[in-house]
Amino acid sequence: MSIFEKTSLKGQVALVSGASRGIGRATARVLAQAGAAVAVNYRCGRQEAEAVVESLDSGAGAMAVQGDVADPEQAHTVVERTRETLGRITILVNNAGITRDGLVMRMSVEDFDAVLATNLRGAFLLSREVARGMMKARSGAIINVSSVIGRRGNAGQANYAAAKAGLIGLTKSLAREMGPRGVRVNAVAPGYVVTDMTSGLPDDAREKILENTPLGRLAEPEEVAGVIAFLASPAAAYITGAVIPIDGGLGV
Ligand code: NAP
């Protein structure tokens, strides 16, 4: 099989959580370009999600699917609706994420819990929903979107760092549980990416990040999406339990 065939996702069905914007949107597009049918999950941004679906370069099928991934019933419905419309899910990208930054001494329990619920529980819930089908079929790939912050921590982001570090533990545990049944589970750990999430970064924080990033720039969402598509593909058939940094060297 040539490397081009190995990176093809023809015949695959992907669910990307939080795909109405940013990294999720770029991932939906790259997966569709590689031939997968793609479900674009969102929580509130219906018009944005429908625009993503319209823009997908996919003959394989695509849909927008609403649901808050932090809610067990909604996570179940998102997976069921995807299955009914596109078929059995073979690729899950746990990308949905939020921030509620603040120093710990001023952080509310609500802000701590909200970030853990979307970023970590959401990934657990969707993974649990697809696990049985993937293990029964003895194939499948789950990619969790962690962060350089989960590996290094960050003042003012204890909730986010805890969630992203938790995703790494979830990734490695799922890799051990599901590997014997042919399912691969990996994580990516992006540095700072040009999306809505980072659009409010103060100038001094941005400058500090750039100073500490050997490649001297932020990432484009497509640069994260490409690695996710690789991890989803047969070209990554012997990679599981890995956490791939995509951070321009920030985490070195
Ligand atoms: P973004 O532009 O803010 O987009 C977030 C996406 O998640 C939106 O589509 C949003 O949809 C969706 N979402 C939020 N809460 C949700 C929920 N409970 N259920 C379903 N969907 C939900 O963020 P981004 O920068 O692309 O980040 C994507 C992922 O990458 C996140 O996990 C983030 O932590 C991670 N990451 C980002 C960076 C960065 O620098 N940007 C760096 C490292 C890691 P709605 O608008 O409809 O709610």
Tab-separated table of C-alpha atoms and ligand atoms in Angstrom:
chain	number	residue	atom	x	y	z
A	1	MET	CA	0.000	0.000	0.000
A	2	SER	CA	1.409	3.418	-0.929
A	3	ILE	CA	1.679	6.232	1.620
A	4	PHE	CA	-1.166	8.009	-0.220
A	5	GLU	CA	-3.432	5.007	0.233
A	6	LYS	CA	-2.366	4.745	3.878
A	7	THR	CA	-3.455	8.298	4.630
A	8	SER	CA	-6.801	7.873	2.884
A	9	LEU	CA	-9.884	7.813	5.112
A	10	LYS	CA	-12.248	6.485	2.451
A	11	GLY	CA	-15.047	4.431	4.002
A	12	GLN	CA	-14.495	5.938	7.462
A	13	VAL	CA	-17.079	7.795	9.529
A	14	ALA	CA	-15.740	10.546	11.788
A	15	LEU	CA	-17.398	12.459	14.612
A	16	VAL	CA	-15.613	15.692	15.546
A	17	SER	CA	-16.831	17.389	18.721
A	18	GLY	CA	-16.827	21.188	18.765
A	19	ALA	CA	-16.352	21.463	15.018
A	20	SER	CA	-18.260	24.668	14.309
A	21	ARG	CA	-15.094	26.769	14.670
A	22	GLY	CA	-11.334	26.722	15.073
A	23	ILE	CA	-9.399	23.466	15.299
A	24	GLY	CA	-12.545	21.329	15.102
A	25	ARG	CA	-13.672	23.008	11.886
A	26	ALA	CA	-10.225	22.576	10.312
A	27	THR	CA	-10.216	18.924	11.412
A	28	ALA	CA	-13.640	18.274	9.885
A	29	ARG	CA	-12.383	19.737	6.613
A	30	VAL	CA	-9.151	17.735	6.521
A	31	LEU	CA	-10.911	14.477	7.414
A	32	ALA	CA	-13.471	15.100	4.655
A	33	GLN	CA	-10.697	15.891	2.153
A	34	ALA	CA	-9.143	12.527	3.065
A	35	GLY	CA	-12.445	10.826	2.163
A	36	ALA	CA	-14.244	10.367	5.491
A	37	ALA	CA	-17.915	11.066	6.125
A	38	VAL	CA	-17.942	13.679	8.875
A	39	ALA	CA	-20.329	14.672	11.657
A	40	VAL	CA	-19.790	18.266	12.789
A	41	ASN	CA	-20.838	18.557	16.433
A	42	TYR	CA	-21.589	21.913	18.043
A	43	ARG	CA	-23.308	23.193	21.154
A	44	CYS	CA	-24.793	26.594	20.205
A	45	GLY	CA	-23.341	27.679	16.849
A	46	ARG	CA	-25.891	26.080	14.523
A	47	GLN	CA	-25.347	28.436	11.592
A	48	GLU	CA	-21.568	28.122	11.890
A	49	ALA	CA	-21.806	24.316	12.005
A	50	GLU	CA	-24.127	24.213	8.983
A	51	ALA	CA	-21.702	26.466	7.090
A	52	VAL	CA	-18.885	24.027	7.910
A	53	VAL	CA	-20.947	21.126	6.553
A	54	GLU	CA	-21.682	23.114	3.362
A	55	SER	CA	-17.967	23.804	2.902
A	56	LEU	CA	-16.836	20.195	3.261
A	57	ASP	CA	-15.169	18.661	0.273
A	58	SER	CA	-16.829	15.291	0.843
A	59	GLY	CA	-18.664	12.980	-1.447
A	60	ALA	CA	-18.885	10.638	1.524
A	61	GLY	CA	-21.570	12.516	3.452
A	62	ALA	CA	-21.606	15.082	6.220
A	63	MET	CA	-23.982	16.406	8.852
A	64	ALA	CA	-24.206	18.933	11.658
A	65	VAL	CA	-25.171	17.417	14.989
A	66	GLN	CA	-26.149	19.533	17.968
A	67	GLY	CA	-25.353	18.469	21.529
A	68	ASP	CA	-23.535	19.478	24.676
A	69	VAL	CA	-20.869	16.791	25.030
A	70	ALA	CA	-20.664	17.367	28.790
A	71	ASP	CA	-24.186	16.004	29.215
A	72	PRO	CA	-24.490	12.185	29.217
A	73	GLU	CA	-27.854	12.077	27.448
A	74	GLN	CA	-26.845	14.594	24.814
A	75	ALA	CA	-23.528	12.801	24.207
A	76	HIS	CA	-25.549	9.606	23.656
A	77	THR	CA	-27.879	11.371	21.224
A	78	VAL	CA	-24.978	12.908	19.269
A	79	VAL	CA	-23.467	9.462	18.705
A	80	GLU	CA	-26.825	7.828	17.890
A	81	ARG	CA	-27.790	10.508	15.367
A	82	THR	CA	-24.391	10.252	13.701
A	83	ARG	CA	-24.705	6.464	13.463
A	84	GLU	CA	-28.226	6.642	12.035
A	85	THR	CA	-27.245	9.163	9.349
A	86	LEU	CA	-23.661	8.298	8.411
A	87	GLY	CA	-23.102	4.773	9.772
A	88	ARG	CA	-20.891	3.278	12.475
A	89	ILE	CA	-18.370	5.769	13.850
A	90	THR	CA	-14.791	4.681	13.133
A	91	ILE	CA	-13.005	7.931	14.087
A	92	LEU	CA	-13.792	10.062	17.141
A	93	VAL	CA	-12.056	13.405	17.667
A	94	ASN	CA	-12.665	14.772	21.165
A	95	ASN	CA	-11.999	18.421	20.420
A	96	ALA	CA	-14.768	20.432	22.162
A	97	GLY	CA	-13.238	22.697	24.765
A	98	ILE	CA	-13.727	25.888	26.737
A	99	THR	CA	-11.672	28.090	29.040
A	100	ARG	CA	-12.726	29.954	32.214
A	101	ASP	CA	-9.410	31.451	33.298
A	102	GLY	CA	-8.580	32.900	36.705
A	103	LEU	CA	-6.181	32.515	39.591
A	104	VAL	CA	-7.098	29.615	41.889
A	105	MET	CA	-7.761	31.835	44.909
A	106	ARG	CA	-10.460	33.625	42.917
A	107	MET	CA	-11.715	30.700	40.811
A	108	SER	CA	-15.320	29.655	41.452
A	109	VAL	CA	-16.321	26.029	41.792
A	110	GLU	CA	-18.635	26.616	38.799
A	111	ASP	CA	-15.754	27.719	36.586
A	112	PHE	CA	-13.604	24.800	37.704
A	113	ASP	CA	-16.398	22.278	37.098
A	114	ALA	CA	-17.531	23.751	33.770
A	115	VAL	CA	-14.070	23.399	32.243
A	116	LEU	CA	-13.627	19.858	33.560
A	117	ALA	CA	-17.128	18.926	32.342
A	118	THR	CA	-16.676	20.008	28.726
A	119	ASN	CA	-12.980	19.292	28.215
A	120	LEU	CA	-12.628	16.041	30.145
A	121	ARG	CA	-16.013	14.502	30.952
A	122	GLY	CA	-17.163	15.218	27.390
A	123	ALA	CA	-14.277	13.167	26.009
A	124	PHE	CA	-15.032	10.338	28.434
A	125	LEU	CA	-18.727	10.336	27.536
A	126	LEU	CA	-18.249	10.273	23.754
A	127	SER	CA	-15.474	7.663	24.045
A	128	ARG	CA	-17.760	5.485	26.155
A	129	GLU	CA	-20.514	5.795	23.553
A	130	VAL	CA	-18.297	4.632	20.658
A	131	ALA	CA	-16.159	2.107	22.584
A	132	ARG	CA	-18.381	-0.943	22.226
A	133	GLY	CA	-18.875	-0.548	18.474
A	134	MET	CA	-15.195	0.034	17.803
A	135	MET	CA	-14.046	-2.900	19.953
A	136	LYS	CA	-16.636	-5.206	18.405
A	137	ALA	CA	-15.390	-4.216	14.939
A	138	ARG	CA	-11.788	-4.555	16.170
A	139	SER	CA	-10.852	-1.233	14.628
A	140	GLY	CA	-11.202	2.466	15.246
A	141	ALA	CA	-9.280	5.550	16.267
A	142	ILE	CA	-9.904	8.090	19.005
A	143	ILE	CA	-7.940	11.346	19.085
A	144	ASN	CA	-8.159	13.612	22.117
A	145	VAL	CA	-7.229	17.277	21.836
A	146	SER	CA	-5.139	18.040	24.919
A	147	SER	CA	-2.755	21.009	25.174
A	148	VAL	CA	0.785	22.038	26.009
A	149	ILE	CA	-0.877	23.482	29.137
A	150	GLY	CA	-1.848	19.956	30.233
A	151	ARG	CA	1.810	18.983	30.141
A	152	ARG	CA	3.305	22.153	31.692
A	153	GLY	CA	0.513	23.864	33.695
A	154	ASN	CA	-0.164	27.608	33.481
A	155	ALA	CA	-0.806	30.294	36.075
A	156	GLY	CA	-4.443	31.336	35.732
A	157	GLN	CA	-5.512	28.106	34.021
A	158	ALA	CA	-5.565	25.496	36.802
A	159	ASN	CA	-8.974	24.201	35.686
A	160	TYR	CA	-7.949	24.000	32.023
A	161	ALA	CA	-4.549	22.441	32.827
A	162	ALA	CA	-6.191	19.851	35.080
A	163	ALA	CA	-8.683	18.947	32.347
A	164	LYS	CA	-6.001	18.720	29.661
A	165	ALA	CA	-3.677	16.663	31.905
A	166	GLY	CA	-6.673	14.467	32.685
A	167	LEU	CA	-7.181	13.926	28.963
A	168	ILE	CA	-3.650	12.531	28.757
A	169	GLY	CA	-4.454	10.017	31.516
A	170	LEU	CA	-7.725	9.168	29.771
A	171	THR	CA	-5.883	8.671	26.466
A	172	LYS	CA	-3.305	6.306	27.943
A	173	SER	CA	-5.874	4.305	29.901
A	174	LEU	CA	-8.163	3.945	26.876
A	175	ALA	CA	-5.162	2.943	24.748
A	176	ARG	CA	-4.427	0.135	27.210
A	177	GLU	CA	-8.091	-0.950	27.457
A	178	MET	CA	-8.868	-0.851	23.755
A	179	GLY	CA	-5.532	-1.708	22.124
A	180	PRO	CA	-6.030	-5.465	22.503
A	181	ARG	CA	-9.273	-5.023	20.493
A	182	GLY	CA	-7.587	-3.149	17.658
A	183	VAL	CA	-8.648	0.375	18.664
A	184	ARG	CA	-5.988	3.111	18.830
A	185	VAL	CA	-6.263	6.103	21.168
A	186	ASN	CA	-3.922	9.070	20.960
A	187	ALA	CA	-3.762	12.709	21.964
A	188	VAL	CA	-2.391	15.857	20.400
A	189	ALA	CA	-1.001	18.652	22.558
A	190	PRO	CA	-1.157	21.899	20.603
A	191	GLY	CA	0.591	25.051	21.719
A	192	TYR	CA	-1.142	28.345	20.894
A	193	VAL	CA	-3.333	28.201	17.807
A	194	VAL	CA	-4.983	31.089	15.949
A	195	THR	CA	-8.663	30.590	16.900
A	196	ASP	CA	-11.406	32.395	18.842
A	197	MET	CA	-9.988	30.820	22.014
A	198	THR	CA	-6.728	32.760	21.728
A	199	SER	CA	-8.108	35.908	20.072
A	200	GLY	CA	-8.346	37.677	23.459
A	201	LEU	CA	-4.716	37.065	24.465
A	202	PRO	CA	-3.215	40.325	25.752
A	203	ASP	CA	-0.281	41.647	23.670
A	204	ASP	CA	2.299	41.082	26.423
A	205	ALA	CA	1.201	37.448	26.884
A	206	ARG	CA	1.339	36.893	23.120
A	207	GLU	CA	4.853	38.350	22.951
A	208	LYS	CA	6.039	36.132	25.799
A	209	ILE	CA	4.627	33.057	24.048
A	210	LEU	CA	6.340	33.979	20.786
A	211	GLU	CA	9.673	34.558	22.602
A	212	ASN	CA	9.438	31.050	24.079
A	213	THR	CA	8.365	29.366	20.843
A	214	PRO	CA	11.373	28.298	18.748
A	215	LEU	CA	9.319	28.530	15.532
A	216	GLY	CA	8.387	32.109	16.515
A	217	ARG	CA	4.693	32.071	15.557
A	218	LEU	CA	1.332	30.662	16.595
A	219	ALA	CA	-0.068	27.599	14.809
A	220	GLU	CA	-2.792	27.645	12.170
A	221	PRO	CA	-5.725	25.292	12.946
A	222	GLU	CA	-4.912	23.258	9.803
A	223	GLU	CA	-1.500	22.408	11.283
A	224	VAL	CA	-3.240	20.655	14.162
A	225	ALA	CA	-5.887	19.107	11.899
A	226	GLY	CA	-3.271	17.473	9.678
A	227	VAL	CA	-1.725	15.614	12.615
A	228	ILE	CA	-5.161	14.509	13.832
A	229	ALA	CA	-5.953	13.156	10.341
A	230	PHE	CA	-2.622	11.320	10.292
A	231	LEU	CA	-3.355	9.733	13.702
A	232	ALA	CA	-6.783	8.670	12.422
A	233	SER	CA	-5.323	7.021	9.333
A	234	PRO	CA	-3.804	3.607	8.625
A	235	ALA	CA	-0.415	5.385	8.305
A	236	ALA	CA	-0.472	5.586	12.129
A	237	ALA	CA	-1.453	1.914	12.546
A	238	TYR	CA	1.264	1.234	15.157
A	239	ILE	CA	0.777	4.427	17.218
A	240	THR	CA	-1.361	4.284	20.345
A	241	GLY	CA	-1.207	5.950	23.760
A	242	ALA	CA	0.934	8.739	22.293
A	243	VAL	CA	0.712	12.448	23.051
A	244	ILE	CA	2.002	14.358	20.043
A	245	PRO	CA	3.123	17.953	20.709
A	246	ILE	CA	2.150	20.463	17.994
A	247	ASP	CA	3.581	23.531	19.641
A	248	GLY	CA	6.359	24.992	17.522
A	249	GLY	CA	8.803	23.824	20.204
A	250	LEU	CA	7.135	25.739	23.077
A	251	GLY	CA	7.074	22.624	25.259
A	252	VAL	CA	10.695	21.609	24.637
B	1	NAP	P1	-12.877	27.489	19.791
B	1	NAP	O1	-12.512	28.192	18.550
B	1	NAP	O2	-13.299	28.270	20.982
B	1	NAP	O3	-13.996	26.409	19.425
B	1	NAP	C1	-14.527	25.583	20.423
B	1	NAP	C2	-15.530	24.634	19.824
B	1	NAP	O4	-16.013	23.780	20.856
B	1	NAP	C3	-16.736	25.338	19.228
B	1	NAP	O5	-17.116	24.629	18.070
B	1	NAP	C4	-17.796	25.179	20.312
B	1	NAP	O6	-19.103	25.153	19.765
B	1	NAP	C5	-17.446	23.810	20.847
B	1	NAP	N1	-17.937	23.534	22.194
B	1	NAP	C6	-17.651	24.185	23.336
B	1	NAP	N2	-18.271	23.606	24.375
B	1	NAP	C7	-18.972	22.553	23.862
B	1	NAP	C8	-19.799	21.562	24.428
B	1	NAP	N3	-20.043	21.517	25.741
B	1	NAP	N4	-20.337	20.641	23.613
B	1	NAP	C9	-20.105	20.653	22.270
B	1	NAP	N5	-19.320	21.569	21.675
B	1	NAP	C10	-18.766	22.504	22.484
B	1	NAP	O7	-11.680	26.571	20.322
B	1	NAP	P2	-10.354	26.029	19.592
B	1	NAP	O8	-9.272	26.984	19.865
B	1	NAP	O9	-10.637	25.582	18.220
B	1	NAP	O10	-10.066	24.769	20.523
B	1	NAP	C11	-10.449	23.442	20.161
B	1	NAP	C12	-9.792	22.484	21.134
B	1	NAP	O11	-8.375	22.657	21.080
B	1	NAP	C13	-10.164	22.729	22.595
B	1	NAP	O12	-10.272	21.504	23.274
B	1	NAP	C14	-8.994	23.530	23.123
B	1	NAP	O13	-8.847	23.394	24.496
B	1	NAP	C15	-7.855	22.869	22.356
B	1	NAP	N6	-6.665	23.706	22.250
B	1	NAP	C16	-6.731	24.948	21.713
B	1	NAP	C17	-5.561	25.704	21.644
B	1	NAP	C18	-5.562	27.096	21.060
B	1	NAP	O14	-4.534	27.783	21.191
B	1	NAP	N7	-6.615	27.550	20.412
B	1	NAP	C19	-4.362	25.186	22.124
B	1	NAP	C20	-4.334	23.917	22.654
B	1	NAP	C21	-5.499	23.172	22.716
B	1	NAP	P3	-20.222	26.235	20.170
B	1	NAP	O15	-19.675	27.575	19.799
B	1	NAP	O16	-21.410	25.840	19.403
B	1	NAP	O17	-20.375	26.104	21.670
